[in-house]
Coordinates of C-alpha atoms in Angstrom, one line a residue:
X1 CA 5.0 -6.0 -0.9
X2 CA 8.4 -7.6 -0.5
X3 CA 9.1 -11.2 -1.1
X4 CA 5.6 -12.6 -0.6
X5 CA 4.7 -10.3 2.3
X6 CA 1.9 -7.8 2.4
X7 CA 3.8 -5.4 4.7
X8 CA 0.9 -3.0 4.8
X9 CA 1.6 -2.4 8.5
X10 CA 5.3 -3.0 8.2
X11 CA 5.4 -6.2 10.2
X12 CA 8.1 -8.0 8.2
X13 CA 10.0 -5.2 6.6
X14 CA 12.2 -3.1 9.0
X15 CA 12.6 0.6 8.3
X16 CA 15.2 3.0 9.7
X17 CA 16.2 6.7 9.4
X18 CA 20.0 7.1 9.9
X19 CA 19.8 3.9 11.9
X20 CA 16.8 5.0 14.1
X21 CA 14.0 2.4 13.9
X22 CA 10.7 3.5 12.4
X23 CA 8.5 0.4 12.9
X24 CA 6.3 0.6 16.1
X25 CA 6.2 -2.4 18.4
X26 CA 2.8 -3.3 20.0
X27 CA 1.1 -0.5 18.1
X28 CA -2.6 0.1 18.6
X29 CA -3.3 -0.3 14.8
X30 CA -1.0 -3.3 14.0
X31 CA 2.2 -4.9 15.0
X32 CA 5.2 -3.2 13.4
X33 CA 3.1 -0.3 12.1
X34 CA 5.3 1.9 9.9
X35 CA 4.5 5.5 9.0
X36 CA 7.0 7.1 6.6
X37 CA 5.2 10.4 6.2
X38 CA 7.6 12.2 8.6
X39 CA 10.3 11.8 6.0
X40 CA 10.8 14.7 3.5
X41 CA 11.9 12.9 0.3
X42 CA 14.3 15.6 -0.9
X43 CA 16.3 15.3 2.3
X44 CA 17.3 11.7 1.5
X45 CA 20.7 11.1 0.1
X46 CA 20.4 7.4 -0.4
X47 CA 19.0 4.1 0.7
X48 CA 20.6 1.0 2.2
X49 CA 18.4 -1.9 1.2
X50 CA 18.9 -5.5 2.4
X51 CA 16.6 -8.4 1.4
X52 CA 16.2 -11.4 3.7
X53 CA 17.6 -11.7 7.2
X54 CA 21.3 -12.0 6.3
X55 CA 22.7 -8.8 8.0
X56 CA 23.6 -9.0 11.7
X57 CA 23.0 -5.2 12.2
X58 CA 19.3 -5.6 11.6
X59 CA 16.9 -7.3 14.0
X60 CA 13.2 -6.9 14.7
X61 CA 10.9 -7.0 11.7
X62 CA 13.8 -7.6 9.2
X63 CA 12.5 -10.9 8.0
X64 CA 11.6 -10.1 4.3
X65 CA 14.2 -7.2 4.4
X66 CA 15.3 -3.9 5.8
X67 CA 15.5 -0.3 4.4
X68 CA 17.6 2.5 6.0
X69 CA 17.0 6.1 4.8
X70 CA 20.2 8.2 4.9
X71 CA 19.7 11.9 5.2
X72 CA 21.9 14.5 3.5
X73 CA 24.5 16.6 5.5
X74 CA 24.1 19.6 3.2
X75 CA 22.6 20.6 -0.1
X76 CA 24.7 22.4 -2.7
X77 CA 21.7 24.6 -3.7
X78 CA 18.9 25.8 -1.6
X79 CA 15.4 25.2 -3.0
X80 CA 12.0 26.8 -2.7
X81 CA 9.4 24.7 -4.5
X82 CA 5.7 25.4 -5.0
X83 CA 3.3 22.9 -6.6
X84 CA -0.4 22.2 -7.0
X85 CA -2.7 19.8 -8.7
X86 CA -6.2 18.3 -9.0
X87 CA -8.3 17.6 -5.9
X88 CA -7.2 20.8 -4.2
X89 CA -3.7 19.4 -3.8
X90 CA -0.8 21.5 -2.8
X91 CA 2.8 20.7 -1.8
X92 CA 5.4 23.3 -0.8
X93 CA 9.0 22.8 0.1
X94 CA 11.9 24.8 1.6
X95 CA 15.3 23.3 1.9
X96 CA 18.7 25.0 2.4
X97 CA 22.1 24.7 4.1
X98 CA 23.0 27.9 6.1
X99 CA 26.5 26.6 6.6
X100 CA 28.6 24.1 4.6
X101 CA 32.1 24.4 6.1
X102 CA 33.3 23.0 9.5
X103 CA 29.7 23.1 10.7
X104 CA 27.4 21.6 8.1
X105 CA 23.7 22.3 8.5
X106 CA 20.5 21.3 6.7
X107 CA 17.1 22.9 7.3
X108 CA 14.0 21.6 5.5
X109 CA 10.3 22.2 5.8
X110 CA 7.4 20.6 3.9
X111 CA 3.6 21.4 3.8
X112 CA 1.1 19.3 2.0
X113 CA -2.7 19.3 1.6
X114 CA -5.2 17.4 -0.5
X115 CA -8.9 16.5 -0.6
X116 CA -8.2 13.5 -2.8
X117 CA -10.7 12.1 -5.4
X118 CA -13.2 11.1 -2.7
X119 CA -16.8 12.3 -2.4
X120 CA -16.0 12.9 1.3
X121 CA -13.1 15.3 1.1
X122 CA -9.8 13.9 2.6
X123 CA -8.8 17.2 4.1
X124 CA -5.4 15.6 4.6
X125 CA -2.9 18.0 6.0
X126 CA 0.8 17.2 6.6
X127 CA 3.6 19.4 8.0
X128 CA 7.2 18.3 8.4
X129 CA 10.3 20.0 9.8
X130 CA 13.9 18.8 9.8
X131 CA 17.1 20.2 11.2
X132 CA 20.5 18.6 11.0
X133 CA 24.0 19.7 12.1
X134 CA 27.2 17.8 11.3
X135 CA 30.6 18.7 12.8
X136 CA 34.1 17.1 13.0
X137 CA 35.2 17.4 16.7
X138 CA 38.6 16.1 15.6
X139 CA 40.2 15.2 12.3
X140 CA 39.2 11.6 12.8
X141 CA 35.7 11.9 14.3
X142 CA 32.3 13.1 13.1
X143 CA 29.1 14.0 15.0
X144 CA 25.7 14.7 13.6
X145 CA 22.5 15.7 15.4
X146 CA 19.1 15.5 13.7
X147 CA 15.7 16.6 14.8
X148 CA 12.3 16.2 13.0
X149 CA 8.7 17.2 13.7
X150 CA 5.7 15.7 11.9
X151 CA 2.0 16.5 12.3
X152 CA -0.9 15.2 10.2
X153 CA -4.7 15.0 10.2
X154 CA -7.1 13.5 7.7
X155 CA -10.6 12.3 6.9
X156 CA -11.0 8.9 5.3
X157 CA -13.6 7.1 3.3
X158 CA -12.7 3.7 4.7
X159 CA -12.6 0.3 3.0
X160 CA -15.5 0.1 0.6
X161 CA -17.3 -3.3 0.2
X162 CA -17.2 -4.4 -3.5
X163 CA -20.8 -5.4 -3.5
X164 CA -22.2 -1.9 -3.1
X165 CA -19.9 -0.6 -5.9
X166 CA -20.9 -3.5 -8.2
X167 CA -24.7 -2.9 -7.7
X168 CA -24.3 0.9 -8.2
X169 CA -25.3 1.8 -4.6
X170 CA -22.1 3.6 -3.9
X171 CA -19.4 5.1 -6.1
X172 CA -15.9 3.6 -5.6
X173 CA -14.8 6.9 -4.2
X174 CA -17.8 7.1 -1.9
X175 CA -18.1 6.3 1.8
X176 CA -20.4 4.4 4.1
X177 CA -19.0 6.1 7.2
X178 CA -17.7 9.6 6.4
X179 CA -16.6 10.1 10.1
X180 CA -13.5 7.9 9.6
X181 CA -10.1 9.6 9.8
X182 CA -7.4 10.4 12.3
X183 CA -4.5 12.5 13.4
X184 CA -0.9 11.9 14.4
X185 CA 2.2 13.7 15.8
X186 CA 5.8 12.5 15.8
X187 CA 8.9 14.2 17.1
X188 CA 12.3 12.6 16.8
X189 CA 15.9 13.4 17.8
X190 CA 18.9 11.3 16.8
X191 CA 22.7 11.5 17.4
X192 CA 25.2 9.7 15.2
X193 CA 28.9 9.6 16.1
X194 CA 32.0 7.8 14.9
X195 CA 35.8 7.9 15.5
X196 CA 38.3 6.4 13.1
X197 CA 41.5 5.1 14.6
X198 CA 45.0 5.2 13.0
X199 CA 45.0 1.4 12.7
X200 CA 41.9 0.9 10.5
X201 CA 39.3 0.8 13.2
X202 CA 36.1 2.7 13.8
X203 CA 34.3 3.3 17.0
X204 CA 30.6 4.2 16.6
X205 CA 27.8 5.3 18.9
X206 CA 24.3 6.3 18.0
X207 CA 21.3 7.4 20.1
X208 CA 17.7 8.4 19.4
X209 CA 14.5 9.4 21.1
X210 CA 10.9 9.7 19.8
X211 CA 7.6 11.0 21.1
X212 CA 4.5 9.8 19.2
X213 CA 0.8 10.3 19.3
X214 CA -1.8 8.6 17.1
X215 CA -5.6 8.4 16.9
X216 CA -7.5 6.5 14.2
X217 CA -11.2 6.3 13.7
X218 CA -12.4 3.4 11.5
X219 CA -15.4 1.2 10.8
X220 CA -14.6 -2.0 9.0
X221 CA -17.7 -4.2 9.5
X222 CA -20.4 -1.4 9.7
X223 CA -23.4 -3.1 11.4
X224 CA -22.1 -6.6 12.0
X225 CA -21.4 -6.5 15.7
X226 CA -23.6 -3.5 16.8
X227 CA -26.7 -3.0 14.6
X228 CA -27.7 0.1 16.6
X229 CA -24.5 2.2 17.0
X230 CA -22.4 0.5 14.2
X231 CA -19.0 -1.0 14.5
X232 CA -16.9 2.1 14.6
X233 CA -13.6 1.8 16.6
X234 CA -11.0 4.2 17.9
X235 CA -7.4 3.1 18.1
X236 CA -5.1 5.3 20.2
X237 CA -1.4 5.1 20.7
X238 CA 0.8 7.3 22.9
X239 CA 4.5 6.4 23.4
X240 CA 8.0 7.4 24.1
X241 CA 10.8 5.5 22.5
X242 CA 14.5 5.7 23.2
X243 CA 17.6 3.6 22.4
X244 CA 20.8 3.4 20.5
X245 CA 23.8 1.3 19.7
X246 CA 27.5 1.3 20.4
X247 CA 30.2 -0.8 18.7
X248 CA 33.6 -1.1 17.0
X249 CA 34.8 -2.2 13.6
X250 CA 38.3 -3.2 12.8
X251 CA 39.7 -3.9 9.3
X252 CA 43.0 -5.6 8.6
X253 CA 44.4 -8.9 7.5
X254 CA 43.9 -12.4 9.0
X255 CA 46.1 -15.2 7.6
X256 CA 47.1 -12.9 4.8
X257 CA 43.4 -12.3 3.9
X258 CA 41.6 -9.0 3.9
X259 CA 39.2 -9.1 6.8
X260 CA 37.0 -7.0 9.0
X261 CA 35.2 -7.7 12.3
X262 CA 32.4 -5.7 13.8
X263 CA 31.0 -6.1 17.4
X264 CA 28.2 -4.0 18.8
X265 CA 25.1 -4.0 21.0
X266 CA 21.8 -2.3 20.4
X267 CA 19.0 -1.4 22.8
X268 CA 15.5 -0.1 22.5
X269 CA 12.8 0.8 25.1
X270 CA 9.2 1.6 24.3
X271 CA 6.8 3.1 26.9
X272 CA 3.4 2.6 25.4
X273 CA -0.2 3.5 26.2
X274 CA -2.4 1.7 23.7
X275 CA -6.2 1.8 23.6
X276 CA -9.0 0.2 21.6
X277 CA -12.6 1.3 22.0
X278 CA -15.9 1.7 20.2
X279 CA -17.0 5.0 18.8
X280 CA -19.8 6.7 16.8
X281 CA -18.8 9.7 14.6
X282 CA -15.6 10.0 16.7
X283 CA -17.4 10.1 20.0
X284 CA -16.2 7.4 22.3
X285 CA -18.6 4.7 23.6
X286 CA -16.9 1.8 25.4
X287 CA -13.4 0.7 26.0
X288 CA -12.3 -2.7 24.8
X289 CA -8.6 -2.7 25.6
X290 CA -6.6 -0.1 27.6
X291 CA -3.0 -1.1 28.4
X292 CA 0.3 0.3 29.6
X293 CA 3.2 -1.5 28.0
X294 CA 6.9 -1.4 28.7
X295 CA 8.8 -3.3 26.0
X296 CA 12.6 -3.4 25.9
X297 CA 15.2 -5.3 23.9
X298 CA 18.9 -5.7 24.1
X299 CA 20.8 -7.0 21.1
X300 CA 24.5 -7.9 20.9
X301 CA 25.9 -8.8 17.5
X302 CA 29.2 -9.8 15.9
X303 CA 30.0 -9.7 12.2
X304 CA 33.0 -11.1 10.4
X305 CA 34.1 -10.4 6.8
X306 CA 37.0 -12.2 5.1
X307 CA 38.3 -12.6 1.6
X308 CA 40.6 -15.6 1.6
X309 CA 41.1 -15.5 -2.2
X310 CA 40.3 -13.0 -5.0
X311 CA 37.4 -15.2 -6.1
X312 CA 35.6 -15.8 -2.7
X313 CA 34.3 -13.5 0.0
X314 CA 32.7 -14.8 3.3
X315 CA 30.5 -12.7 5.5
X316 CA 28.9 -14.1 8.7
X317 CA 27.9 -13.5 12.2
X318 CA 25.4 -14.0 15.0
X319 CA 22.9 -11.7 16.6
X320 CA 21.4 -12.2 20.1
X321 CA 18.0 -10.9 21.2
X322 CA 16.7 -10.5 24.7
X323 CA 13.2 -9.0 25.1
X324 CA 11.3 -8.0 28.2
X325 CA 7.5 -7.5 27.9
X326 CA 5.6 -5.8 30.8
X327 CA 1.8 -5.3 30.3
X328 CA -0.6 -3.6 32.8
X329 CA -4.4 -3.4 32.3
X330 CA -5.7 0.1 32.9
X331 CA -9.4 -0.8 32.3
X332 CA -11.0 -2.6 35.3
X333 CA -14.4 -2.9 33.5
X334 CA -13.1 -4.4 30.3
X335 CA -13.2 -8.1 29.6
X336 CA -10.2 -9.9 31.0
X337 CA -7.0 -9.0 29.1
X338 CA -3.6 -10.7 29.2
X339 CA -1.3 -8.9 31.7
X340 CA 2.0 -9.7 33.3
X341 CA 5.7 -9.8 32.6
X342 CA 7.7 -12.2 30.5
X343 CA 11.2 -12.4 28.9
X344 CA 12.2 -14.1 25.7
X345 CA 15.4 -14.5 23.7
X346 CA 16.9 -15.7 20.5
X347 CA 20.3 -16.4 18.9
X348 CA 20.3 -15.7 15.1
X349 CA 23.1 -17.0 12.9
X350 CA 23.9 -15.4 9.5
X351 CA 26.2 -16.7 6.7
X352 CA 26.9 -15.2 3.2
X353 CA 29.2 -16.5 0.5
X354 CA 30.0 -14.5 -2.7
X355 CA 32.0 -16.3 -5.5
X356 CA 33.6 -14.5 -8.4
X357 CA 33.6 -12.4 -10.4
X358 CA 34.0 -14.6 -13.5
X359 CA 33.0 -13.2 -16.8
X360 CA 31.7 -10.1 -14.9
X361 CA 29.4 -12.4 -12.9
X362 CA 29.2 -13.1 -9.2
X363 CA 27.4 -16.0 -7.5
X364 CA 26.0 -15.7 -4.0
X365 CA 24.5 -18.1 -1.4
X366 CA 23.0 -16.7 1.8
X367 CA 21.4 -18.1 4.9
X368 CA 20.1 -16.0 7.8
X369 CA 17.7 -16.3 10.7
X370 CA 15.6 -13.3 11.6
X371 CA 12.4 -12.6 13.5
X372 CA 9.6 -10.3 14.2
X373 CA 8.4 -9.6 17.7
X374 CA 4.7 -10.1 18.4
X375 CA 2.4 -7.7 20.2
X376 CA 3.3 -7.5 23.9
X377 CA -0.4 -8.0 24.9
X378 CA -0.3 -11.4 23.3
X379 CA 3.4 -12.1 24.2
X380 CA 2.5 -12.3 27.9
X381 CA -0.4 -14.7 27.3
X382 CA 0.3 -18.4 28.3
X383 CA 1.6 -20.5 25.4
X384 CA 2.3 -17.5 23.2
X385 CA 5.3 -17.0 20.8
X386 CA 6.8 -13.6 21.8
X387 CA 9.5 -13.7 19.1
X388 CA 8.6 -15.4 15.8
X389 CA 11.8 -16.8 14.2
X390 CA 12.2 -16.7 10.4
X391 CA 14.7 -18.8 8.5
X392 CA 15.7 -17.2 5.1
X393 CA 17.6 -18.7 2.3
X394 CA 18.7 -17.5 -1.1
X395 CA 20.9 -18.3 -4.0
X396 CA 21.5 -16.1 -7.1
X397 CA 23.8 -14.3 -9.5
X398 CA 24.7 -10.7 -10.3
X399 CA 26.2 -9.8 -13.7
X400 CA 27.3 -6.8 -15.7
X401 CA 27.8 -8.3 -19.2
X402 CA 28.2 -4.8 -20.8
X403 CA 30.9 -3.5 -18.4
X404 CA 31.0 -1.8 -15.0
X405 CA 29.0 1.2 -16.3
X406 CA 26.3 -0.9 -18.1
X407 CA 23.1 -2.6 -16.9
X408 CA 23.4 -4.9 -13.9
X409 CA 21.3 -8.2 -14.1
X410 CA 20.3 -10.0 -10.9
X411 CA 18.5 -13.4 -10.5
X412 CA 17.6 -14.9 -7.2
X413 CA 15.8 -18.0 -5.8
X414 CA 14.7 -17.5 -2.2
X415 CA 12.8 -19.1 0.6
X416 CA 11.4 -17.8 4.0
X417 CA 10.1 -20.1 6.8
X418 CA 8.3 -18.0 9.4
X419 CA 7.3 -19.5 12.8
X420 CA 4.2 -17.3 13.3
X421 CA 2.3 -15.3 10.8
X422 CA 0.3 -12.1 11.5
X423 CA -3.0 -11.8 9.6
X424 CA -5.2 -8.7 9.4
X425 CA -8.6 -8.9 11.3
X426 CA -11.2 -6.5 10.0
X427 CA -13.5 -6.9 13.1
X428 CA -11.1 -5.0 15.4
X429 CA -8.7 -3.4 12.9
X430 CA -5.6 -5.2 14.1
X431 CA -3.8 -8.4 13.5
X432 CA -4.0 -11.9 15.0
X433 CA -1.2 -14.5 15.3
X434 CA -1.7 -17.5 13.0
X435 CA 0.5 -20.6 12.4
X436 CA 3.8 -21.1 10.7
X437 CA 4.2 -20.3 7.0
X438 CA 6.5 -21.2 4.1
X439 CA 7.3 -18.8 1.3
X440 CA 9.1 -19.7 -1.9
X441 CA 9.9 -17.4 -4.8
X442 CA 12.1 -16.1 -7.5
X443 CA 13.1 -12.6 -8.5
X444 CA 14.8 -11.1 -11.6
X445 CA 15.9 -7.5 -11.8
X446 CA 17.8 -5.2 -14.1
X447 CA 19.2 -1.7 -13.4
X448 CA 21.6 0.8 -14.8
X449 CA 22.4 2.9 -17.9
X450 CA 21.0 1.3 -21.1
X451 CA 22.5 3.8 -23.6
X452 CA 23.8 7.3 -23.2
X453 CA 21.2 9.3 -21.4
X454 CA 18.7 6.4 -21.0
X455 CA 18.6 4.4 -17.7
X456 CA 16.3 1.5 -16.6
X457 CA 15.4 0.0 -13.3
X458 CA 13.0 -2.9 -13.0
X459 CA 12.2 -6.1 -11.2
X460 CA 9.7 -9.0 -11.4
X461 CA 9.0 -11.2 -8.3
X462 CA 6.9 -14.4 -8.1
X463 CA 6.1 -15.9 -4.7
X464 CA 4.1 -18.7 -3.1
X465 CA 2.9 -18.4 0.5
X466 CA 1.2 -21.2 2.4
X467 CA 0.4 -22.2 6.0
X468 CA 1.6 -25.6 7.1
X469 CA -1.8 -27.1 6.3
X470 CA -1.5 -25.9 2.7
X471 CA -3.9 -23.0 3.0
X472 CA -3.0 -19.8 1.2
X473 CA -1.8 -16.9 3.3
X474 CA -4.3 -14.0 3.0
X475 CA -3.1 -11.0 1.1
X476 CA 0.3 -12.5 0.2
X477 CA 1.2 -11.2 -3.3
X478 CA 2.1 -13.8 -5.9
X479 CA 3.3 -11.8 -8.9
X480 CA 4.5 -8.2 -8.7
X481 CA 6.6 -6.2 -11.2
X482 CA 8.0 -2.7 -11.5
X483 CA 9.8 -0.9 -14.3
X484 CA 11.1 2.7 -14.8
X485 CA 12.8 4.4 -17.8
X486 CA 14.7 7.6 -17.1
X487 CA 15.8 9.8 -20.0
X488 CA 18.0 12.9 -19.6
X489 CA 17.4 14.9 -22.8
X490 CA 20.2 17.3 -23.9
X491 CA 17.8 20.2 -23.8
X492 CA 17.6 20.4 -20.0
X493 CA 14.6 18.1 -19.9
X494 CA 14.4 14.9 -17.7
X495 CA 11.6 12.4 -18.3
X496 CA 10.6 9.3 -16.4
X497 CA 7.9 6.8 -17.0
X498 CA 7.3 4.0 -14.5
X499 CA 4.8 1.1 -14.3
X500 CA 3.8 -1.1 -11.4
X501 CA 2.0 -4.4 -11.8
X502 CA 0.2 -6.2 -9.1
X503 CA -1.1 -9.7 -9.8
X504 CA -4.2 -11.5 -8.6
X505 CA -3.9 -12.6 -4.9
X506 CA -6.0 -14.6 -2.5
X507 CA -7.7 -12.7 0.3
X508 CA -9.1 -15.9 1.8
X509 CA -9.9 -19.4 0.4
X510 CA -12.8 -17.9 -1.6
X511 CA -12.0 -14.3 -2.4
X512 CA -9.3 -13.0 -4.7
X513 CA -8.1 -9.4 -5.3
X514 CA -8.0 -8.3 -9.0
X515 CA -4.8 -7.5 -10.8
X516 CA -3.9 -4.0 -12.0
X517 CA -1.2 -1.9 -13.7
X518 CA -0.5 1.7 -12.8
X519 CA 1.6 3.9 -15.0
X520 CA 3.1 7.2 -13.8
X521 CA 4.9 9.9 -15.8
X522 CA 7.1 12.8 -14.6
X523 CA 8.8 15.6 -16.5
X524 CA 11.3 18.1 -15.2
X525 CA 12.6 21.1 -17.3
X526 CA 15.3 23.7 -16.5
X527 CA 13.8 27.0 -17.5
X528 CA 15.9 29.2 -19.9
X529 CA 15.5 32.2 -17.5
X530 CA 18.5 34.2 -16.4
X531 CA 18.5 35.0 -12.7
X532 CA 21.0 37.0 -10.6
X533 CA 21.1 34.1 -8.2
X534 CA 20.3 30.5 -9.0
X535 CA 18.1 28.8 -11.6
X536 CA 14.5 27.7 -12.0
X537 CA 12.9 24.4 -13.0
X538 CA 9.3 23.5 -13.9
X539 CA 7.9 20.0 -13.4
X540 CA 4.8 18.0 -14.2
X541 CA 3.7 14.7 -12.6
X542 CA 0.9 12.5 -13.9
X543 CA -0.1 9.6 -11.7
X544 CA -2.1 6.8 -13.2
X545 CA -1.6 8.0 -16.8
X546 CA -4.1 5.5 -18.3
X547 CA -6.7 6.0 -15.6
X548 CA -6.6 2.4 -14.3
X549 CA -8.9 1.3 -11.6
X550 CA -6.5 0.1 -9.0
X551 CA -6.5 -0.4 -5.2
X552 CA -4.2 1.0 -2.5
X553 CA -5.3 -1.7 -0.1
X554 CA -7.6 -4.8 -0.4
X555 CA -8.8 -7.2 2.2
X556 CA -11.4 -10.0 2.5
X557 CA -13.7 -10.2 5.5
X558 CA -17.3 -10.2 6.6
X559 CA -19.3 -7.0 7.0
X560 CA -23.0 -6.2 7.3
X561 CA -25.0 -3.3 5.9
X562 CA -28.6 -2.2 6.7
X563 CA -31.1 -4.9 5.5
X564 CA -28.5 -7.7 5.2
X565 CA -28.5 -11.0 7.2
X566 CA -27.4 -10.8 10.8
X567 CA -24.4 -12.9 10.0
X568 CA -23.2 -10.4 7.4
X569 CA -21.7 -11.0 4.0
X570 CA -18.2 -12.1 3.1
X571 CA -16.8 -9.7 0.6
X572 CA -13.8 -7.9 -0.8
X573 CA -13.2 -4.5 0.9
X574 CA -10.8 -2.0 -0.7
X575 CA -9.4 1.5 -0.6
X576 CA -9.3 2.8 -4.2
X577 CA -6.2 4.3 -5.8
X578 CA -6.2 7.7 -7.4
X579 CA -7.7 8.1 -10.9
X580 CA -5.6 10.0 -13.4
X581 CA -4.0 12.9 -11.5
X582 CA -2.1 15.9 -12.7
X583 CA 0.3 17.9 -10.5
X584 CA 2.9 20.5 -11.5
X585 CA 4.9 23.4 -10.1
X586 CA 8.1 25.4 -10.1
X587 CA 11.3 25.2 -8.1
X588 CA 13.8 28.0 -7.5
X589 CA 17.4 26.7 -6.7
X590 CA 19.5 29.4 -5.0

């Protein structure tokens, strides 16, 4: 929920793993669909986060921002971790580095299972594997190769209509169609290489490939469209993705000013088989859409950084985009679907200015144009907008009034004008393209060490999202806040308490989602046990400490239950968040 966007499907926030894109184009479930479950959290060394569309290296879906997960090369200690909790939950982890010298390696494996709090057991199973090898072919170059494998399957209780929970017909953790659920598989391989020259330059080249399989069984509207069989749908996606980038960065001086210039080009190709059809209890009935899609993009960019004086830094550039969409209809008996081939392109300027620091404070002004691509099946339709341009603006300040090791304060005013909005459609479980929108907002944040062993990280964001006619954008968050306190006790104990607030938001012109606060607590303690090799820790995690009734997802649309009018009932539909949940375990570091 970044800067006024409900990025439930990832459409306006771009995600990467070591530079490999994670968002899916023209996905069967929703444009830009993002599944992060293939990432093992303990393998992540750090995050590169960019808000807005101000960075030339980021393209598709990076309108509200972009996040790049950087994986570790090695771990100093191997770890075997066993944990369990309520609702038959288990999570087990193995991670170690067989070699740490000239050849640096990382091996990680994760297994997870839970039934969740639902009356219809989740039976959610997830397995992840990661292998990474990093070497230095020469003293000035580095090469890393990473492979991952992910497999998951689950049952789901679906989105529950609020009216049946309010009248007591159904528990909030109940289900009207217990056959919902799905399965997915994802395999990835990526290669990252760079060579540093003797004159301050760096040549870089990266490549990746992915194989993906996904099947999702849902029933959003129940008996609205088909009173006999129900409105169950199956969304299936099969694809191969490959791409990469190559470029060069040179640092030096220009007119006696420190400067750097980066030039590069990125490419990506998706070969997709996407299908939407009706189903009853996961048994297929009819096919609604069945398409083969070939979608390719080619993106040159240039970025310049210069510091003409100690108190001013300028960063700017331009990014080009050329997309090719090719859609073929595989279903001869389906209603006529858009098919054909089209090409679209954009030029996206970026400009950033940083002033200061004065009195430990920097001021910044940023402008950048970004975009999200639209589904290829709509992109080839006459009069469509294949690439939706976004203009993003921000002005703000960063300050460390208590010194470089103290708390950093940030305040930002921002705006995003998007050419074409995507809105969730419950009837078919995907998104439709709506008109242009304007978002305005402000954000304040603080992070850093407060005192000795106590650190804080928190932010508050207010936003306003409207279509050009003044109507509210469905699901757009208005007020969100997050705060976390981390305390490292001297007695080998680490405590963290964090709270997330989500304000009231409009689902349509008549329905509003309620506000909620969720508080989580985690404790980690180094056990005073002497081992011949390594050490041990115990940990406890409490989610939703105060047992708040909160929602993982909330939408407003029309559905129909047995005995209701043929036109259905407009209502709030939600996926409940976990009640108070305890989970604990032990970890052996060796």
